[in-house]
Amino acid sequence: MASLTLQGSAHRYGANINTDEIIPARYLNTSDPDELAKHCMEDLDKDFMKKLKPGDFIVAEQNFGCGSSREHAPIAIKKAGVSAIIASTFARIFFRNAINIGLPILECPAAVKNIKSGDVLSIDLTAGTIKNVTRSEVYQAQPFPPFMQDIIKQGGLLNYLKRR
Amino acid sequence: MGQTITEKILAAHCGVKSVKAGEFIEPKIDIALGNDVTSPLAIKEFRQVGAKKVFDRSKVVLVMDHFTPNKDIDSAEQVKFVRTFAREQKLVHYYEGGNCGVEHALLPEQGIVVPGDLVIGADSHTCTYGAMGAFSSGAGSTDLCAAMITGKIWLKVPKTIKFVYTGKLNTWVGGKDLILYTIGKIGVDGALYQAMEFTGPVIEKLSMSDRFTMANMAIEAGGKNGIIAPDKQTLAYMKGRGKRAGKIFQSDPDATYADIIEIDCSKIVPQVAVPFLPSNAKTARSLNAIEIDQVVVGSCTNGRIEDLRLAASIIKGKKVHSRVRMLVIPATPQIYSAALKEGLLEIFMKAGAIISAPTCGPCLGGHMGILASGERCVATTNRNFVGRMGHPKSEVYLANPAVATASAITGKIIDPSQLK
């Protein structure tokens, strides 16, 4: 497996960031990724889309993505340009949805504890290592089972199923 | 070694004798469910991968309940897209218009889900059917798409937390209070990735309606599914509904649990979850000073006929406070019709409440009762996140139908036993 390295800055949030904050229901009368991305994280952080540069990371505490099953949430985040999410834990439906659409996510409480907003990170997805370039620290996330890594690499569940 | 009811249902759908917590499996599903928000994405993907037919036209259920009756052009286009698919695939269960209700109230009522089923729904409150002794869990649109094509889903067998409810229920306390209290105790991720098995003498006596309310909110504790073993009440409820027989599973006495939590119900009084998490459970009595602008009685959590009867019994002969808008949303046409026949709708109208067509509507901030900035609502719904029912600066307080209705009368949050 070729290793996949991502680089960008961290945008740090708290615990229980829910799908209503990630993409409010008032925008769910469409499933157009570009339209959804415009409103990404709007009710949590009005300036999120202004601050975000393509390739950046969301770093959050436990239970990220709790609430609704709307896949519009990880779609909005992916299309907004976020290259991966690091959280202490993820809510289970968000976890599934992110894997299924090929949005990389990492569970790593140690990273979440130490990373501050603006820190530059470099992530090796295959190894599950998160390098904090700003603070010269390295954190190790629990790597996902190979079949999940494979789904992410294929760009989502459907590509993965097609190939099988 | 013994197995839990959740493990048994999952094993049965894999065609094996047993499965273990932590194991990855690919079980067959009995029902794949989608709504007007989640199925458009699933159908788009269905088309993109070049799929031609759903795995079984009687097992894919599409319910257009979130923004219907369609609130705007975009919503109408989404439903039109789903309708075209449903017709093309000749789906047996497509609901829109006069046959349509809030999905998780509709499916049990219509006998579409039966005990022992494995249900995957692209809606987080799919866990509701656990009340009937089914394994049911929420997933996303891509999962729904894969399920519609293959009739299967990948899952990790969850560990189970067993909740044992003992003691005697206090007046005005129902399933909603038990589950709000429970979530308050364990937190919004207290059952993350795990099954919540509700047991004990209190559950055995609890009505099906209250059981649905409890299983419905398992997701608010992060649970994969909530489940209650079927008993006489379940079978009585099923009578005349299900076309399929269903299968009764029970946990073995020596099943393995991640945790066993005993809850003494005699300590529980009517609960209210304050903004902005369902785990912020407080007693209704402790919130008496909070003035409110709106009350919603409805949703997949508490929009059943039993909920409307309870609300009507409180407001009969009284008036909704002049500052408050009270919305009553029967969850399905059958419930609406029963409420009409029983005279409940007249009681609500005389009190000055608004009766809405069955819809998820305001629960998710969709339509039919959106809050302005600074407004507060007591709702019998399931979530009170930031902006859930409208403006990010509005507030939702979660409660049972008795608390919500009593609060509509006084214009402040109140425990029904405080009503004069």
Coordinates of C-alpha atoms in Angstrom, one line a residue, chain B:
Chain B
M1 CA -21.4 -18.9 26.4
G2 CA -24.6 -16.9 26.3
Q3 CA -25.5 -14.2 23.8
T4 CA -27.4 -11.0 24.0
I5 CA -30.6 -10.4 22.0
T6 CA -28.6 -8.1 19.7
E7 CA -25.9 -10.7 19.1
K8 CA -28.6 -13.3 18.4
I9 CA -30.4 -11.2 15.8
L10 CA -27.1 -10.3 14.1
A11 CA -26.0 -14.0 14.0
A12 CA -29.3 -15.1 12.6
H13 CA -28.9 -12.6 9.7
C14 CA -25.4 -13.9 9.0
G15 CA -26.7 -17.5 8.9
V16 CA -24.4 -18.5 11.8
K17 CA -25.0 -19.7 15.4
S18 CA -23.2 -16.9 17.1
V19 CA -21.3 -13.7 16.7
K20 CA -19.0 -11.9 19.2
A21 CA -18.8 -8.2 20.1
G22 CA -16.0 -6.6 18.1
E23 CA -16.4 -8.9 15.1
F24 CA -16.9 -7.4 11.6
I25 CA -19.9 -9.0 9.9
E26 CA -21.9 -8.5 6.7
P27 CA -25.5 -9.5 7.6
K28 CA -28.5 -9.6 5.4
I29 CA -31.1 -6.9 6.0
D30 CA -34.9 -7.2 6.2
I31 CA -35.7 -3.5 5.6
A32 CA -33.7 -0.6 4.1
L33 CA -35.2 2.7 4.9
G34 CA -34.7 6.2 3.5
N35 CA -36.5 9.6 3.7
D36 CA -36.7 12.7 1.6
V37 CA -33.4 14.1 2.9
T38 CA -31.3 11.0 2.8
S39 CA -32.7 8.9 -0.2
P40 CA -32.0 11.5 -2.9
L41 CA -28.2 11.1 -2.3
A42 CA -28.5 7.3 -2.1
I43 CA -30.5 7.2 -5.4
K44 CA -27.9 9.5 -7.1
E45 CA -25.2 7.1 -6.1
F46 CA -27.4 4.1 -7.2
R47 CA -27.5 5.7 -10.7
Q48 CA -23.8 6.7 -10.7
V49 CA -22.7 3.1 -10.1
G50 CA -25.0 1.9 -12.8
A51 CA -27.2 -0.3 -10.6
K52 CA -30.4 -1.4 -12.3
K53 CA -32.6 -2.9 -9.6
V54 CA -33.0 -2.9 -5.9
F55 CA -32.4 -6.2 -4.2
D56 CA -36.0 -6.6 -3.2
R57 CA -38.8 -4.2 -4.0
S58 CA -40.8 -5.1 -0.9
K59 CA -37.8 -4.5 1.4
V60 CA -36.8 -0.9 0.4
V61 CA -39.0 1.6 2.2
L62 CA -39.0 5.3 1.2
V63 CA -40.9 7.7 3.4
M64 CA -41.1 11.4 2.4
D65 CA -41.6 12.9 5.9
H66 CA -39.0 15.6 6.7
F67 CA -39.9 18.6 4.5
T68 CA -43.4 17.4 3.4
P69 CA -45.9 18.7 2.5
N70 CA -43.0 20.1 0.4
K71 CA -41.9 23.4 1.9
D72 CA -40.2 24.9 -1.2
I73 CA -39.2 24.2 -4.8
D74 CA -35.9 22.4 -3.9
S75 CA -37.7 20.1 -1.5
A76 CA -40.4 19.3 -4.1
E77 CA -37.7 18.5 -6.6
Q78 CA -36.0 16.2 -4.2
V79 CA -39.3 14.3 -3.6
K80 CA -40.0 14.2 -7.3
F81 CA -36.6 12.6 -7.8
V82 CA -37.3 9.9 -5.2
R83 CA -40.9 9.4 -6.5
T84 CA -39.6 8.7 -10.0
F85 CA -37.2 6.1 -8.6
A86 CA -39.9 4.5 -6.5
R87 CA -42.2 4.1 -9.5
E88 CA -39.4 2.8 -11.7
Q89 CA -38.4 0.2 -9.1
K90 CA -42.1 -0.6 -8.4
L91 CA -41.4 -0.2 -4.7
V92 CA -44.2 -1.7 -2.5
H93 CA -43.5 0.8 0.3
Y94 CA -43.4 4.4 -1.0
Y95 CA -45.1 7.0 1.2
E96 CA -45.9 10.6 0.2
G97 CA -49.1 12.5 0.6
G98 CA -52.2 11.0 2.4
N99 CA -50.5 7.8 3.3
C100 CA -47.4 9.4 4.7
G101 CA -46.4 9.9 8.3
V102 CA -43.2 10.3 10.4
E103 CA -41.2 7.2 9.4
H104 CA -40.5 5.7 12.8
A105 CA -44.1 6.0 13.8
L106 CA -45.3 4.8 10.5
L107 CA -43.3 1.6 10.0
P108 CA -44.3 -0.2 13.2
E109 CA -47.9 1.0 12.8
Q110 CA -48.2 -0.4 9.3
G111 CA -46.5 -3.7 10.4
I112 CA -43.6 -3.1 8.0
V113 CA -41.1 -4.0 10.8
V114 CA -41.6 -7.1 12.9
P115 CA -39.7 -8.5 15.9
G116 CA -36.4 -10.1 15.0
D117 CA -35.8 -8.0 11.9
L118 CA -32.6 -6.3 10.9
V119 CA -33.4 -2.8 9.8
I120 CA -31.0 -0.3 8.4
G121 CA -32.3 3.2 7.9
A122 CA -30.7 6.4 6.5
D123 CA -32.1 8.2 9.5
S124 CA -30.5 8.3 12.9
H125 CA -33.7 7.5 14.8
T126 CA -34.1 4.2 13.0
C127 CA -33.1 2.7 16.4
T128 CA -36.8 3.2 17.3
Y129 CA -37.8 -0.4 16.2
G130 CA -35.6 -1.9 18.9
A131 CA -38.7 -1.4 21.0
M132 CA -40.2 -4.4 19.1
G133 CA -37.2 -6.6 19.6
A134 CA -35.7 -5.9 16.2
F135 CA -32.1 -4.8 15.6
S136 CA -32.4 -1.5 13.9
S137 CA -29.7 1.1 13.4
G138 CA -29.2 4.4 11.6
A139 CA -26.7 4.8 8.7
G140 CA -26.0 7.2 5.9
S141 CA -27.0 7.5 2.3
T142 CA -24.1 5.5 0.9
D143 CA -24.9 2.7 3.3
L144 CA -28.5 2.9 2.1
C145 CA -27.4 2.8 -1.5
A146 CA -25.2 -0.3 -0.9
A147 CA -28.1 -1.9 1.1
M148 CA -30.6 -1.2 -1.7
I149 CA -28.3 -2.9 -4.2
T150 CA -26.8 -5.8 -2.2
G151 CA -29.4 -6.4 0.6
K152 CA -26.5 -6.4 3.1
I153 CA -24.5 -4.0 5.3
W154 CA -21.1 -4.1 7.0
L155 CA -21.3 -3.8 10.8
K156 CA -19.2 -4.3 13.8
V157 CA -21.0 -6.4 16.4
P158 CA -21.6 -4.0 19.3
K159 CA -21.0 -4.6 23.0
T160 CA -24.1 -4.3 25.0
I161 CA -24.9 -2.1 28.0
K162 CA -27.8 -3.5 30.0
F163 CA -30.1 -1.0 31.8
V164 CA -32.3 -2.4 34.5
Y165 CA -35.2 -0.2 35.5
T166 CA -36.6 -0.9 38.9
G167 CA -38.9 0.8 41.4
K168 CA -42.3 2.5 40.9
L169 CA -43.0 5.2 38.3
N170 CA -44.0 8.5 39.7
T171 CA -47.0 10.4 38.3
W172 CA -46.4 12.1 34.9
V173 CA -43.3 10.1 34.4
G174 CA -43.1 8.1 31.1
G175 CA -40.7 6.6 28.7
K176 CA -39.4 10.1 27.8
D177 CA -38.4 10.8 31.3
L178 CA -36.7 7.4 31.7
I179 CA -34.6 7.9 28.6
L180 CA -33.7 11.6 29.3
Y181 CA -32.7 10.6 32.8
T182 CA -30.6 7.8 31.4
I183 CA -28.9 10.0 28.9
G184 CA -28.3 12.5 31.6
K185 CA -26.6 9.9 33.6
I186 CA -24.3 8.4 31.0
G187 CA -23.9 11.4 28.6
V188 CA -24.4 11.9 24.9
D189 CA -21.6 9.4 24.1
G190 CA -22.2 7.2 27.1
A191 CA -23.2 4.3 24.8
L192 CA -21.0 5.1 21.8
Y193 CA -20.8 2.2 19.3
Q194 CA -22.8 0.0 21.8
A195 CA -26.2 -1.6 22.1
M196 CA -28.5 -0.3 24.9
E197 CA -30.7 -3.1 26.2
F198 CA -33.6 -1.8 28.3
T199 CA -34.8 -4.4 30.9
G200 CA -36.4 -4.7 34.3
P201 CA -39.8 -4.7 35.9
V202 CA -40.6 -1.1 34.9
I203 CA -39.9 -1.9 31.2
E204 CA -42.0 -5.0 31.4
K205 CA -45.0 -2.8 32.5
L206 CA -44.2 0.0 30.1
S207 CA -46.6 0.6 27.1
M208 CA -45.3 0.0 23.6
S209 CA -45.6 3.8 22.9
D210 CA -43.3 4.5 25.9
R211 CA -40.9 1.8 24.7
F212 CA -40.7 3.3 21.2
T213 CA -39.8 6.6 22.9
M214 CA -37.0 5.0 24.8
A215 CA -35.5 3.1 21.9
N216 CA -35.9 6.1 19.7
M217 CA -33.4 8.1 21.8
A218 CA -30.7 5.5 22.1
I219 CA -28.8 7.4 19.4
E220 CA -28.8 10.5 21.7
A221 CA -26.5 8.5 24.0
G222 CA -24.4 7.5 21.0
G223 CA -25.9 4.0 20.9
K224 CA -25.8 1.8 17.8
N225 CA -29.2 0.4 18.7
G226 CA -31.7 0.3 21.6
I227 CA -33.5 -2.9 22.2
I228 CA -36.3 -4.3 24.4
A229 CA -37.0 -8.1 24.3
P230 CA -40.5 -8.8 22.9
D231 CA -43.1 -9.9 25.4
K232 CA -46.9 -10.3 25.5
Q233 CA -47.4 -6.6 24.9
T234 CA -45.2 -6.7 21.8
L235 CA -47.2 -9.6 20.4
A236 CA -50.5 -7.8 21.3
Y237 CA -49.2 -4.7 19.4
M238 CA -48.3 -6.8 16.4
K239 CA -51.7 -8.5 16.1
G240 CA -53.4 -7.6 12.9
R241 CA -50.4 -5.5 11.7
G242 CA -47.5 -7.5 10.4
K243 CA -47.8 -9.6 7.3
R244 CA -44.5 -11.3 8.2
A245 CA -44.4 -13.5 11.3
G246 CA -41.3 -12.2 12.9
K247 CA -39.0 -14.0 15.3
I248 CA -38.7 -13.7 19.0
F249 CA -35.2 -13.4 20.5
Q250 CA -34.3 -13.0 24.2
S251 CA -30.9 -12.5 25.8
D252 CA -29.5 -15.5 27.6
P253 CA -29.1 -15.2 31.3
D254 CA -25.3 -15.7 31.0
A255 CA -24.9 -13.2 28.1
T256 CA -21.9 -10.9 28.3
Y257 CA -22.4 -7.2 29.0
A258 CA -20.0 -4.3 28.9
D259 CA -21.8 -2.8 31.8
I260 CA -25.0 -3.3 33.8
I261 CA -26.6 -0.1 35.0
E262 CA -29.5 -0.2 37.5
I263 CA -31.9 2.8 37.6
D264 CA -34.3 3.3 40.5
C265 CA -37.3 4.9 38.8
S266 CA -38.9 6.0 42.0
K267 CA -36.3 8.7 42.1
I268 CA -37.3 10.1 38.7
V269 CA -39.6 13.0 38.4
P270 CA -40.6 14.7 35.1
Q271 CA -37.4 15.7 33.2
V272 CA -36.4 18.4 30.8
A273 CA -33.2 18.4 28.8
V274 CA -32.0 22.0 28.5
P275 CA -30.0 23.4 25.6
F276 CA -27.8 22.4 23.9
L277 CA -27.5 18.6 24.6
P278 CA -30.0 15.9 25.2
S279 CA -27.9 14.9 28.2
N280 CA -28.6 18.1 30.1
A281 CA -31.4 16.6 32.0
K282 CA -32.9 18.6 34.9
T283 CA -36.2 18.3 36.8
A284 CA -39.0 20.3 35.2
R285 CA -39.7 21.8 38.6
S286 CA -36.2 23.3 38.8
L287 CA -36.8 25.3 35.6
N288 CA -40.0 27.1 36.6
A289 CA -38.7 30.6 35.8
I290 CA -38.1 30.0 32.1
E291 CA -40.6 31.7 29.8
I292 CA -41.3 30.0 26.5
D293 CA -42.6 31.0 23.1
Q294 CA -43.6 27.7 21.5
V295 CA -44.5 24.1 22.3
V296 CA -44.3 21.2 19.9
V297 CA -46.1 17.9 20.7
G298 CA -45.2 15.4 18.0
S299 CA -42.3 13.7 16.2
C300 CA -41.0 10.1 16.0
T301 CA -40.3 10.3 19.7
N302 CA -43.7 11.4 21.1
G303 CA -46.2 11.9 18.3
R304 CA -48.2 8.7 18.9
I305 CA -51.9 8.6 19.9
E306 CA -51.0 7.9 23.5
D307 CA -48.9 11.1 23.5
L308 CA -51.8 13.1 22.1
R309 CA -54.3 11.6 24.6
L310 CA -51.9 12.6 27.4
A311 CA -51.6 16.2 26.1
A312 CA -55.3 16.5 25.6
S313 CA -56.1 15.3 29.1
I314 CA -54.0 18.1 30.4
I315 CA -55.2 21.0 28.2
K316 CA -58.9 20.0 28.2
G317 CA -61.0 23.1 29.2
K318 CA -57.8 25.2 29.5
K319 CA -56.1 27.6 27.1
V320 CA -52.7 27.9 25.6
H321 CA -51.0 30.9 27.1
S322 CA -51.4 34.1 25.0
R323 CA -47.6 34.3 24.5
V324 CA -47.2 30.7 23.3
R325 CA -47.8 28.9 20.0
M326 CA -48.6 25.3 20.6
L327 CA -48.2 22.9 17.7
V328 CA -49.7 19.5 17.8
I329 CA -48.4 17.1 15.1
P330 CA -50.0 13.7 14.9
A331 CA -47.2 11.5 13.6
T332 CA -49.2 9.5 11.0
P333 CA -52.6 9.7 9.2
Q334 CA -53.9 6.8 11.3
I335 CA -53.0 8.7 14.5
Y336 CA -54.5 11.9 13.1
S337 CA -57.7 10.0 12.3
A338 CA -57.9 8.5 15.8
A339 CA -57.3 11.9 17.4
L340 CA -60.1 13.2 15.3
K341 CA -62.5 10.4 16.2
E342 CA -61.7 10.6 19.9
G343 CA -62.3 14.4 20.0
L344 CA -58.7 15.2 20.8
L345 CA -58.2 17.6 17.9
E346 CA -61.3 19.6 19.0
I347 CA -59.9 19.8 22.6
F348 CA -56.6 21.2 21.1
M349 CA -58.3 23.6 18.8
K350 CA -60.6 24.9 21.6
A351 CA -57.5 25.5 23.7
G352 CA -55.9 27.5 20.9
A353 CA -53.4 25.0 19.6
I354 CA -52.4 24.6 16.0
I355 CA -52.9 21.1 14.4
S356 CA -50.4 20.2 11.7
A357 CA -50.3 17.5 9.0
P358 CA -48.0 14.6 9.9
T359 CA -44.4 15.7 9.3
C360 CA -41.0 15.9 11.0
G361 CA -41.2 19.6 10.2
P362 CA -40.0 21.7 13.2
C363 CA -38.2 18.9 15.0
L364 CA -35.2 19.3 12.7
G365 CA -35.8 23.0 11.9
G366 CA -37.2 22.0 8.6
H367 CA -40.5 23.9 8.4
M368 CA -43.9 24.3 10.2
G369 CA -42.8 26.1 13.3
I370 CA -39.3 27.5 13.0
L371 CA -37.9 29.6 15.9
A372 CA -36.6 33.2 15.7
S373 CA -33.5 34.3 17.5
G374 CA -34.0 34.3 21.3
E375 CA -37.2 32.2 21.1
R376 CA -37.6 29.1 23.3
C377 CA -39.6 26.0 22.7
V378 CA -40.5 23.1 24.9
A379 CA -40.7 20.1 22.5
T380 CA -41.5 16.4 22.8
T381 CA -38.8 15.8 20.1
N382 CA -35.4 14.3 20.5
R383 CA -32.7 16.9 20.0
N384 CA -31.9 20.3 21.4
F385 CA -28.6 21.1 19.6
V386 CA -27.6 24.7 18.6
G387 CA -30.0 25.9 15.9
R388 CA -31.9 22.6 15.8
M389 CA -35.4 24.2 15.5
G390 CA -34.3 27.4 13.7
H391 CA -32.1 30.3 14.5
P392 CA -28.7 29.4 16.1
K393 CA -29.7 31.7 19.0
S394 CA -33.0 29.9 19.6
E395 CA -33.4 27.2 22.3
V396 CA -35.2 23.8 22.5
Y397 CA -36.1 22.1 25.8
L398 CA -36.9 18.4 25.5
A399 CA -39.7 17.0 27.6
N400 CA -42.6 14.5 27.7
P401 CA -46.0 15.5 26.3
A402 CA -47.5 16.2 29.8
V403 CA -44.7 18.7 30.7
A404 CA -44.8 20.3 27.2
T405 CA -48.6 20.8 27.4
A406 CA -48.6 22.0 31.0
S407 CA -45.9 24.5 30.0
A408 CA -48.0 25.7 27.0
I409 CA -50.8 26.6 29.5
T410 CA -48.6 28.6 31.9
G411 CA -46.1 30.0 29.4
K412 CA -43.3 28.8 31.6
I413 CA -41.7 25.4 32.1
I414 CA -43.7 23.6 34.7
D415 CA -44.1 20.1 36.1
P416 CA -47.7 19.0 35.4
S417 CA -48.3 18.3 39.1
Q418 CA -47.8 22.0 39.7
L419 CA -50.8 22.9 37.5
K420 CA -53.7 24.3 39.5

